[in-house]
CSV table of C-alpha atoms and ligand atoms in Angstrom, one decimal:
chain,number,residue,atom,x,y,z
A,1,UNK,CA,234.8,144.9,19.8
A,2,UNK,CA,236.6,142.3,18.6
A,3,UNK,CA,235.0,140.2,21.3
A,4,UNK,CA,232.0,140.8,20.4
A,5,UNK,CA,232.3,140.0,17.0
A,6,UNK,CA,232.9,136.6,18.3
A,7,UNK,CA,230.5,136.2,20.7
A,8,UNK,CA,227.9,137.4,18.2
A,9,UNK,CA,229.0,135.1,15.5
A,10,UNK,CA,229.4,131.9,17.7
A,11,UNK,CA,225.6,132.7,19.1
A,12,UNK,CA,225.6,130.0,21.3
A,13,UNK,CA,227.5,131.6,24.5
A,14,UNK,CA,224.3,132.2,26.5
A,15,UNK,CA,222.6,129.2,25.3
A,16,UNK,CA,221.2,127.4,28.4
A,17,UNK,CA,223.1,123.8,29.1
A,18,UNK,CA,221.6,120.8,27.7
A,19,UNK,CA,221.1,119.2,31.3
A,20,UNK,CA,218.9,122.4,31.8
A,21,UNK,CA,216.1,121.2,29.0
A,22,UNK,CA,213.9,119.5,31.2
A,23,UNK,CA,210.3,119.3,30.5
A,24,UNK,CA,207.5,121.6,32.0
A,25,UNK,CA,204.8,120.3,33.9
A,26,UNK,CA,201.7,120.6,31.8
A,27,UNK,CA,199.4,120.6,34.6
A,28,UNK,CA,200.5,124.3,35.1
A,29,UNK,CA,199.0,125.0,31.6
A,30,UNK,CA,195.6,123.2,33.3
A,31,UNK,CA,196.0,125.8,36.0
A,32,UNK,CA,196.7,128.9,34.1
A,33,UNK,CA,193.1,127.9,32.2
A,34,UNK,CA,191.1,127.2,35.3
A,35,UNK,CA,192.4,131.0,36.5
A,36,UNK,CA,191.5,132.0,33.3
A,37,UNK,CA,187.7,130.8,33.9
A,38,UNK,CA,187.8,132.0,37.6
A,39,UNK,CA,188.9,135.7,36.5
A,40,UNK,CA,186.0,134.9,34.3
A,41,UNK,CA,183.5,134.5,37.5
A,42,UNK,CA,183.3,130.7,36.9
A,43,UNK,CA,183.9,128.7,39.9
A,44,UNK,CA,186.7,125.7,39.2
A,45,UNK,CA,186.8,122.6,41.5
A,46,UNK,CA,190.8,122.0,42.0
A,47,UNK,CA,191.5,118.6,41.6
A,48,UNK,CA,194.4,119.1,39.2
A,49,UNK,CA,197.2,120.0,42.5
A,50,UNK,CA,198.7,117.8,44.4
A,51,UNK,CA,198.3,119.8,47.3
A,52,UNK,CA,196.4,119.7,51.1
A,53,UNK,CA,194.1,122.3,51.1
A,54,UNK,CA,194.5,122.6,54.9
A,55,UNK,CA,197.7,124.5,56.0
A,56,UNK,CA,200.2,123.5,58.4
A,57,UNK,CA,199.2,121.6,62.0
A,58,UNK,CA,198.8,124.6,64.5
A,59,UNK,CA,201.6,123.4,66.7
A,60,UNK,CA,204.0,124.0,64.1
A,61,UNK,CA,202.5,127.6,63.5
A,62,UNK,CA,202.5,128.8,67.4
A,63,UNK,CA,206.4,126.8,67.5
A,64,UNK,CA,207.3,129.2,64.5
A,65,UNK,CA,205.6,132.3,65.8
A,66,UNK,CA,207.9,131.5,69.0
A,67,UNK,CA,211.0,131.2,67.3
A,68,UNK,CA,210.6,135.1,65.3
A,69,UNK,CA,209.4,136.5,68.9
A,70,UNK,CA,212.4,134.6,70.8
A,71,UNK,CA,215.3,133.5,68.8
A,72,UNK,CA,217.7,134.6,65.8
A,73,UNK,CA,216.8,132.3,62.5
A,74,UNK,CA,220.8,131.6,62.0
A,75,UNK,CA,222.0,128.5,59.8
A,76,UNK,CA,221.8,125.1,61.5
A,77,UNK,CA,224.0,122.3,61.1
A,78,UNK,CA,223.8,121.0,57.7
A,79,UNK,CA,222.6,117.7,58.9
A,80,UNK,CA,219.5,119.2,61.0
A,81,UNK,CA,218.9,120.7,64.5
A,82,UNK,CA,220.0,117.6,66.5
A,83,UNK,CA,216.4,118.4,68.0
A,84,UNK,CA,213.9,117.3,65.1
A,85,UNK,CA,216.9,114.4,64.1
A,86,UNK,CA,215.6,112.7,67.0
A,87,UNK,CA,212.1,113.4,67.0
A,88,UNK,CA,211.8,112.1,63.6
A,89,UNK,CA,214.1,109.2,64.9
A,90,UNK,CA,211.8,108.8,67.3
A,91,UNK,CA,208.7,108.7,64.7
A,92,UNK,CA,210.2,105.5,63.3
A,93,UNK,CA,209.6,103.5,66.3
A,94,UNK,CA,206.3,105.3,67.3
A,95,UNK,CA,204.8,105.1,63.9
A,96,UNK,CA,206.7,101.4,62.5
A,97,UNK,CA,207.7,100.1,65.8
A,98,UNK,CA,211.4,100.3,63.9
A,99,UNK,CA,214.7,101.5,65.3
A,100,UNK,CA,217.0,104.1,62.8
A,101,UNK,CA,219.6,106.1,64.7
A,102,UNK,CA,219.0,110.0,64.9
A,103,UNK,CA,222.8,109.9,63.5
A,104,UNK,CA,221.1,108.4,60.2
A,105,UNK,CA,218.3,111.5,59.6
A,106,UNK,CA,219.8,114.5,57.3
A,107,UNK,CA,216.9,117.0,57.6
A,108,UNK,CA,216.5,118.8,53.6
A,109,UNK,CA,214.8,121.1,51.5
A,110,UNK,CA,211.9,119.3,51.0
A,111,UNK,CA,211.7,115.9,49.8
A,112,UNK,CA,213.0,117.3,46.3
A,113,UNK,CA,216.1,118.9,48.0
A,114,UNK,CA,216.6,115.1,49.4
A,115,UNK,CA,216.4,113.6,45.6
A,116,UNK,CA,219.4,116.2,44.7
A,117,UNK,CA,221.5,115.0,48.1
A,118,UNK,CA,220.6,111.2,47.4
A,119,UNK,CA,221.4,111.0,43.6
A,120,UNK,CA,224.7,112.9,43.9
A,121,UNK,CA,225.4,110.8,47.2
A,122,UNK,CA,225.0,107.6,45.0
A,123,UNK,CA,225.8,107.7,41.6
A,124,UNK,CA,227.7,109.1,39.1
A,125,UNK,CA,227.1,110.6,35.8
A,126,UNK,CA,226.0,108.3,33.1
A,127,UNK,CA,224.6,105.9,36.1
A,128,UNK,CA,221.0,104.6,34.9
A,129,UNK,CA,218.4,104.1,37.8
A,130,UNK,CA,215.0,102.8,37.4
A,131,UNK,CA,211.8,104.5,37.9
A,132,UNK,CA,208.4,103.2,37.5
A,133,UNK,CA,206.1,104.9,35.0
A,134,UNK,CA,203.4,105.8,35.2
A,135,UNK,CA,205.8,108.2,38.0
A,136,UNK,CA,206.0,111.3,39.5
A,137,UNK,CA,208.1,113.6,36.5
A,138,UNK,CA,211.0,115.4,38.8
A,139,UNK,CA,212.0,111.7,39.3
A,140,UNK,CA,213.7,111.5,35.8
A,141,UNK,CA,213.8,115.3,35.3
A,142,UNK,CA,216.4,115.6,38.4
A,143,UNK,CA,218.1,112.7,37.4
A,144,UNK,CA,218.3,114.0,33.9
A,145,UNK,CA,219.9,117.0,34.9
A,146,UNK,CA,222.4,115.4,37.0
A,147,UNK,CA,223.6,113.6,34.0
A,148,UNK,CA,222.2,110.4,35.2
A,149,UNK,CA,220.2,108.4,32.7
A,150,UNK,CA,216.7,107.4,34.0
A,151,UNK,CA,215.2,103.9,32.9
A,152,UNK,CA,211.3,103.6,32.9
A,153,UNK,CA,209.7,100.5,33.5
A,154,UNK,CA,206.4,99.9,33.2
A,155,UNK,CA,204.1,98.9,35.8
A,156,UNK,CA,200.9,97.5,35.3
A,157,UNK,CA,197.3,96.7,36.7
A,158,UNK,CA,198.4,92.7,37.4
A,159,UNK,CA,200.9,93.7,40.3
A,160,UNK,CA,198.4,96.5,41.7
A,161,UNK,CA,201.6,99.0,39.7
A,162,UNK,CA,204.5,97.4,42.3
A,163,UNK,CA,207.2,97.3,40.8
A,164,UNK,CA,208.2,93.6,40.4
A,165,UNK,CA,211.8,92.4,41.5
A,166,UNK,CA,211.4,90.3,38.1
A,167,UNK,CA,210.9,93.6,35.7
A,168,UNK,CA,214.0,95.0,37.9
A,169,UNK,CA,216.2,92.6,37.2
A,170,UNK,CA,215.0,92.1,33.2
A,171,UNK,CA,215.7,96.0,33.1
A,172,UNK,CA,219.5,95.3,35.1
A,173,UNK,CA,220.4,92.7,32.2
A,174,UNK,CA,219.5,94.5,29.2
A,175,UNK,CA,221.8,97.2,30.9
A,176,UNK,CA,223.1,97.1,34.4
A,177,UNK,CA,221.0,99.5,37.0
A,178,UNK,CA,223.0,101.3,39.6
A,179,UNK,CA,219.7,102.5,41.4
A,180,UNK,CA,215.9,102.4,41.3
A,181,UNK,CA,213.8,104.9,42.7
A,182,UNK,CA,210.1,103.6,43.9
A,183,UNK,CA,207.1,106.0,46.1
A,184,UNK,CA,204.3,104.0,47.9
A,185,UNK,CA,202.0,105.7,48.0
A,186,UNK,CA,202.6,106.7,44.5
A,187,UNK,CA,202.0,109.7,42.9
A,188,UNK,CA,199.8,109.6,40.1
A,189,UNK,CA,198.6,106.0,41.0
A,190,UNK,CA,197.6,106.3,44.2
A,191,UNK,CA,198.4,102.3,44.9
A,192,UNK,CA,200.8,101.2,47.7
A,193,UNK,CA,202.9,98.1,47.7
A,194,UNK,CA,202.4,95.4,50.5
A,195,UNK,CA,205.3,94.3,52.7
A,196,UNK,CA,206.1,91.7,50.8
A,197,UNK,CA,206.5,93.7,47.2
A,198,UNK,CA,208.3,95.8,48.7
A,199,UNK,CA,210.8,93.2,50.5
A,200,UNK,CA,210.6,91.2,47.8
A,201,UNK,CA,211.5,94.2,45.2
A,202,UNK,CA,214.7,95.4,48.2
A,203,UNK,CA,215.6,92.1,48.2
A,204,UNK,CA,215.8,91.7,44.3
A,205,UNK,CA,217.6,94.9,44.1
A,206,UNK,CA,220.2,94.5,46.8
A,207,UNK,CA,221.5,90.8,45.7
A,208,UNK,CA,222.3,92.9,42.5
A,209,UNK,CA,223.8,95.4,43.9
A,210,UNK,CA,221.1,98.1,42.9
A,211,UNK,CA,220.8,101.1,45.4
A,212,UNK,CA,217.3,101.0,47.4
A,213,UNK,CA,215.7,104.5,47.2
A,214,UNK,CA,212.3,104.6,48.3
A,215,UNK,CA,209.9,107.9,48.2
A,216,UNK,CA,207.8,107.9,51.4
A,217,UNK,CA,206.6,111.3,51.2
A,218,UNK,CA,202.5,109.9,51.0
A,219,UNK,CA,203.1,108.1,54.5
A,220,UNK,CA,200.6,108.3,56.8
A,221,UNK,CA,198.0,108.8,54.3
A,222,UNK,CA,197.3,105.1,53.4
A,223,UNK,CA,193.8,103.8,53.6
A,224,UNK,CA,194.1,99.9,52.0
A,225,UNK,CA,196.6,99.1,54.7
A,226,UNK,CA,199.2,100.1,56.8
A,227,UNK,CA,202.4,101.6,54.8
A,228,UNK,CA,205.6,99.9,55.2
A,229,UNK,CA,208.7,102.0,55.7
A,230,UNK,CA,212.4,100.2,53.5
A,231,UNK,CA,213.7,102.0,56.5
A,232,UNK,CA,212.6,99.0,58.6
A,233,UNK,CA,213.7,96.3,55.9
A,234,UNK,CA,217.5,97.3,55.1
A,235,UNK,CA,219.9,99.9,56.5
A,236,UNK,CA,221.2,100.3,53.1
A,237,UNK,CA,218.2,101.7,51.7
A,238,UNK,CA,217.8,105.5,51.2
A,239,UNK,CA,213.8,107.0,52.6
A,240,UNK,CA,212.7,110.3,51.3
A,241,UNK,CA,209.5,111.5,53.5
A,242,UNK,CA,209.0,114.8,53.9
A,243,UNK,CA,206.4,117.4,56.0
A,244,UNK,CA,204.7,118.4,53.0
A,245,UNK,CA,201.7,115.9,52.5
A,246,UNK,CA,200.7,114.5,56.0
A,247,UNK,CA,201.8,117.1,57.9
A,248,UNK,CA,200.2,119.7,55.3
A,249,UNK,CA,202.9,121.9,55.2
A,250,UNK,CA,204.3,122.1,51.3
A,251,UNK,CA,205.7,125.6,51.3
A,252,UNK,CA,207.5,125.2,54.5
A,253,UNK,CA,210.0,123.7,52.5
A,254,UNK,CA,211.1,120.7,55.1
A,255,UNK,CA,211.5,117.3,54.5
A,256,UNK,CA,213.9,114.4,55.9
A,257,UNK,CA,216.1,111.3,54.7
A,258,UNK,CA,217.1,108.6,56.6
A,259,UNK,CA,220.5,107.3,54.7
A,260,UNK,CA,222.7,104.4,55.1
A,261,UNK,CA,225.7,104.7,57.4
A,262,UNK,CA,228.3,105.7,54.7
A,263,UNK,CA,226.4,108.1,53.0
A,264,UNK,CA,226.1,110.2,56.2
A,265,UNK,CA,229.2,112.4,55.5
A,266,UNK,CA,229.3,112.8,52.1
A,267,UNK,CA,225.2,114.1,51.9
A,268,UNK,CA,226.6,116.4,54.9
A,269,UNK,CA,229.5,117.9,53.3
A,270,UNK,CA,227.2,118.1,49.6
A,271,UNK,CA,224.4,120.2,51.9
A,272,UNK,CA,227.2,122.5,53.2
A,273,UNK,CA,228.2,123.5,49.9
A,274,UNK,CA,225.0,123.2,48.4
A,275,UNK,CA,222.8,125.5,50.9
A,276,UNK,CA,224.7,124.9,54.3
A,277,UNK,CA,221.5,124.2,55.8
A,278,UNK,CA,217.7,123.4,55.8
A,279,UNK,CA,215.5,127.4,57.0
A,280,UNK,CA,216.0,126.9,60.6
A,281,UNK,CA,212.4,128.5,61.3
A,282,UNK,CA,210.8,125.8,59.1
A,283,UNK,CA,212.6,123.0,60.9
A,284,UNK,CA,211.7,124.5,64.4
A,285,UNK,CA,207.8,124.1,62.8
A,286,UNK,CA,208.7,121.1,61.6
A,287,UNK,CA,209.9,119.5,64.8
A,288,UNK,CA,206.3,120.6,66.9
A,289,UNK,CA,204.0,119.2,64.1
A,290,UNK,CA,204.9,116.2,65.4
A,291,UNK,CA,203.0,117.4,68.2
A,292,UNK,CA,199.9,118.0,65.9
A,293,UNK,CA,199.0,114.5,65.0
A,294,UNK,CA,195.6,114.5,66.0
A,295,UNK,CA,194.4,117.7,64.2
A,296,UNK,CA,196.2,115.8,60.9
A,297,UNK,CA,194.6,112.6,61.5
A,298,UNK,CA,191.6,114.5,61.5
A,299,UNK,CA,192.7,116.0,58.0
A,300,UNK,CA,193.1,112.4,57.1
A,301,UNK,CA,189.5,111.6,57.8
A,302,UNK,CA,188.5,114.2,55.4
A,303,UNK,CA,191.2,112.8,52.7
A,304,UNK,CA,189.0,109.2,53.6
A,305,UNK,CA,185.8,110.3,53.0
A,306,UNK,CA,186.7,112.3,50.1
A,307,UNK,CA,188.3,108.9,48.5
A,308,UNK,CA,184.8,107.1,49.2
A,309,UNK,CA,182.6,109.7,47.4
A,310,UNK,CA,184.6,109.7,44.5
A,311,UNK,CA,185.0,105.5,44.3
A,312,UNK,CA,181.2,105.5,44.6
A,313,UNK,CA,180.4,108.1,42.6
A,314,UNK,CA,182.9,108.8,39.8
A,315,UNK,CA,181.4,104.9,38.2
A,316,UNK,CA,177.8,106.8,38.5
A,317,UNK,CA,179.2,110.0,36.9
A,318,UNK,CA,181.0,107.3,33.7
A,319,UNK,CA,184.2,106.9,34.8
A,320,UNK,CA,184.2,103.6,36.2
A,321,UNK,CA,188.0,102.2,35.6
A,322,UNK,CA,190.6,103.6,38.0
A,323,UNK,CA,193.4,102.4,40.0
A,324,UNK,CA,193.1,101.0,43.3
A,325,UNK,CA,193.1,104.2,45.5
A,326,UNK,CA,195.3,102.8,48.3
A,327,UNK,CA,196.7,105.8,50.0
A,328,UNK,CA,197.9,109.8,49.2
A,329,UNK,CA,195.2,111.5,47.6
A,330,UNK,CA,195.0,110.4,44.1
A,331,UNK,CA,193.1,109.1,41.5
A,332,UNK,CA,194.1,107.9,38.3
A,333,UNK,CA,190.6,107.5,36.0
A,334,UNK,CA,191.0,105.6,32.8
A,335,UNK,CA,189.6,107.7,30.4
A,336,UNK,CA,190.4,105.4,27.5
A,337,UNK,CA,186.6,105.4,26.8
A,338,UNK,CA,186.1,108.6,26.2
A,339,UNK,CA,189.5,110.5,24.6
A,340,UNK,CA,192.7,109.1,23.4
A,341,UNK,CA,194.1,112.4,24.3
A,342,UNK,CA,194.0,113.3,28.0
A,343,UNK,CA,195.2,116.7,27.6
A,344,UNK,CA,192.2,117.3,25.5
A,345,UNK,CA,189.7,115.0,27.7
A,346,UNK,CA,191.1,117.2,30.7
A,347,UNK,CA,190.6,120.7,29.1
A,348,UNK,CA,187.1,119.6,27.4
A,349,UNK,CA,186.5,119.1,31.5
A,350,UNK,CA,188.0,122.3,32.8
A,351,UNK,CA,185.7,124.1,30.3
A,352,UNK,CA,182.7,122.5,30.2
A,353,UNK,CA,181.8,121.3,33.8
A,354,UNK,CA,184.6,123.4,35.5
A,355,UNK,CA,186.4,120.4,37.2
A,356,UNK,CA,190.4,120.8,37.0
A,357,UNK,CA,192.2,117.9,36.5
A,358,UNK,CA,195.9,116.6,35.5
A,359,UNK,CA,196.6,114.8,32.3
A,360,UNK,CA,198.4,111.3,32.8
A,361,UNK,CA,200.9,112.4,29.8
A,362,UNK,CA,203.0,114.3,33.0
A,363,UNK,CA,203.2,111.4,34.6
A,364,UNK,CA,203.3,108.6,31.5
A,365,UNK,CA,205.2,109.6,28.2
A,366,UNK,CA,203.5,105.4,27.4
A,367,UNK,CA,200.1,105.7,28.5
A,368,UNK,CA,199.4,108.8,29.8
A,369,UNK,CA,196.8,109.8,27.1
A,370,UNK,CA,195.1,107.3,28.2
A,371,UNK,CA,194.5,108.6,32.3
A,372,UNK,CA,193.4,112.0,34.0
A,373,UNK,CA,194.6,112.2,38.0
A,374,UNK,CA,192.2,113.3,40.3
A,375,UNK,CA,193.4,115.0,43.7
A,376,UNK,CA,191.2,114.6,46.7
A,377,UNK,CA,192.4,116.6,49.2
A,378,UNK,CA,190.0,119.3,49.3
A,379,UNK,CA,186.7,119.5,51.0
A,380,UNK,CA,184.2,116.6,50.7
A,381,UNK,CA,181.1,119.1,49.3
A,382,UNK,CA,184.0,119.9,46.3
A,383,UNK,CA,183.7,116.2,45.9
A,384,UNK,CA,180.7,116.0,45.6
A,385,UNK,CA,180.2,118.8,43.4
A,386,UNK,CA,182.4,117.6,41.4
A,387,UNK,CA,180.8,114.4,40.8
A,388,UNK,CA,177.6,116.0,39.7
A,389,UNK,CA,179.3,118.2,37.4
A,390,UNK,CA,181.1,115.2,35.4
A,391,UNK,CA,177.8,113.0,35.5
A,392,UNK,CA,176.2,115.9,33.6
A,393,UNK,CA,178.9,116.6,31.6
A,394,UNK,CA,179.2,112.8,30.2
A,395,UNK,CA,175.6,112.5,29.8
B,1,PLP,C1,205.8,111.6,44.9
B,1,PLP,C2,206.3,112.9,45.3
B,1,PLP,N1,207.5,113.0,45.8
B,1,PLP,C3,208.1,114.2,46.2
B,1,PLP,C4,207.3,115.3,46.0
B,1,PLP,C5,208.0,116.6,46.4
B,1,PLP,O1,207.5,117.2,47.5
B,1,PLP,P1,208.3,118.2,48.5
B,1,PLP,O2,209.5,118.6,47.9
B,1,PLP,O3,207.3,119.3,48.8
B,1,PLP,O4,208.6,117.4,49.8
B,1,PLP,C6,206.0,115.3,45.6
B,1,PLP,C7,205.2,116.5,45.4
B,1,PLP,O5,204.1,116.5,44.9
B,1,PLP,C8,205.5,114.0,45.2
B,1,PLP,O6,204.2,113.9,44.8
């Protein structure tokens, strides 16, 4: 009783933590409306997820089925099957012509579960570490949580949204960095940065003893030009890819990190305690879809076509300013024309020509009221479509 008393009158005891106040992702508010209007018989064009509409490659499928019929689904070792560490090994040199040990790939949850096992790998609490805005969100949400401090810098039109090793190292003197964080292809942008920004920005970062981490989950879905892996440009840099985007295959829940040397044994011993290991049945999948490249290059195709209706036809339908679309399956519109709210621009769309789109403020506390990001990876008629529908809708 007593107790009680107390627990009542402090009121605070089941409060959430602080670390735990991370922001939602408003595009799920865009979703729960287009739902809304499809329970409604209306029919939405998606272009709002950031997801292939194609599921996984069919090697990976008739791989898994074989594993349920065959095998038991026990834990792995925390690293990976030693299987798919060498097949994805071997990916660097068939796909960069690069060599990374298999003894260097920790197999995760996803590319997200590889943020959690990189930042606790590398810094401590109170550690800031750059990330480019606009960004994808879970890059300072994560860090948030893990007490780290996130620092945005800008990017902007002049360096195609690369990160500059000049804005790093303004950002390190104001306050010293311990880390930056940088995707190509980025997520909302859709822009990729050459070899030599991305040497250039490794470069800048190592002489100042900033920690490389770069987010190459969009790889093999470039278009401009051939992406660049930091895995073939330092051994001390962390890659985060996963089999989510290229490899279509999000809920699997599989990704893969290739890690410097001495973080090898301490992101081990973290995955043992954190989930001891990676679903074995998703990694067996994971390891054939290697084996499915040409069914996703053909997904690809679709992703490339999809990209050239909407760069010739979204300046027909009014929006003319976007980003250079480089590679993933994004792009980010100016809108600054029409709205200088693009929550409101975006849910003026939803209802009125039934397109689905995501806001920039997710991705842009700065500018994001400024830019809507359009996903392409659905079928080139929804593209088309979709067009129509905003160039009668802007009219
Ligand atoms: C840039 C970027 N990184 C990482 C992720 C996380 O993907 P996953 O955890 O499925 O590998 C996403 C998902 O949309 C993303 O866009």
């Amino acid at each position: 009783m007593h107790d009680a008393t107390l627990r009542n009158r402090a009121g605070q005891w089941l409060e959430p933590s602080r670390r735990s106040d991370v922001p939602p992702f408003m595009v799920m508010d865009v979703m729960a409306a287009a739902a809304r209007i499809e329970a409604d018989g209306g029919h939405v064009i998606h272009m709002e997820v950031g997801q292939p509409a194609a599921g996984a490659p069919k090697t990976a499928i008739a791989a898994a089925q074989a594993a349920l019929a065959t095998a038991r689904i026990d834990y792995t070792s925390a690293l990976g099957i030693p299987s798919l560490r060498e097949r994805i090994a071997r990916h660097y040199r068939d796909a960069y012509g690069c060599t990374v040990s298999p003894d260097r790939i920790v197999v995760t949850t996803g590319s997200s579960g590889g943020f959690i096992l990189a930042f606790l790998s590398m810094f401590e609490p109170g550690d800031r570490v750059a990330v480019t805005v606009p960004g994808y969100p879970p890059y300072r949400h994560i860090l948030t949580a893990l007490g780290c401090e996130p620092v945005l810098i800008e990017t902007t039109n002049e360096t195609r949204h690369a990160l500059t090793g000049e804005a790093l190292l303004a950002a390190h003197r104001k306050a010293p960095l311990k880390g930056v964080l940088v995707g190509s292809p980025a997520n909302p942008t859709g822009t990729m940065m050459s070899r030599e920004a991305l040497a250039g920005l490794i470069t800048a970062a190592e002489d100042a003893a900033i920690r490389f981490i770069s987010d190459e989950i969009y790889h093999g879905l470039d278009y401009a030009f051939p992406a660049v892996t930091a895995a073939a440009l330092s051994n001390d840099a962390l890659v985060i890819n996963s089999f989510s985007k290229y490899f279509c295959m999000t809920g699997w829940r599989v990704g893969w990190m290739v890690v410097p040397d001495i973080l090898v044994r301490p992101i081990e011993r973290l995955q043992q305690n954190l989930s001891i290991s990676v679903p074995s049945l998703s990694q067996i999948a994971a390891e054939a879809a290697f084996d499915g490249a040409a069914e996703m290059e053909e997904i690809k195709h679709g992703y490339q076509e999809n990209r050239r209706i909407l760069i010739e036809g979204l300046p027909r339908a009014g929006l003319a300013k976007f980003l250079p679309a480089d590679g993933a399956f994004y792009l980010y519109a100016d809108v600054s024309d029409f709205t200088s709210d693009s929550f409101d621009f975006a849910k003026q769309m939803l209802e009125k020509a039934h397109v689905a789109a995501t806001p920039g403020v997710d991705f842009d506390p700065i500018h994001g009221r400024s830019f809507v990001r359009f996903s392409y990876a659905r079928s080139a008629a929804e593209m088309r479509q979709a067009v129509d529908r905003i160039a009668h809708w802007l009219k």
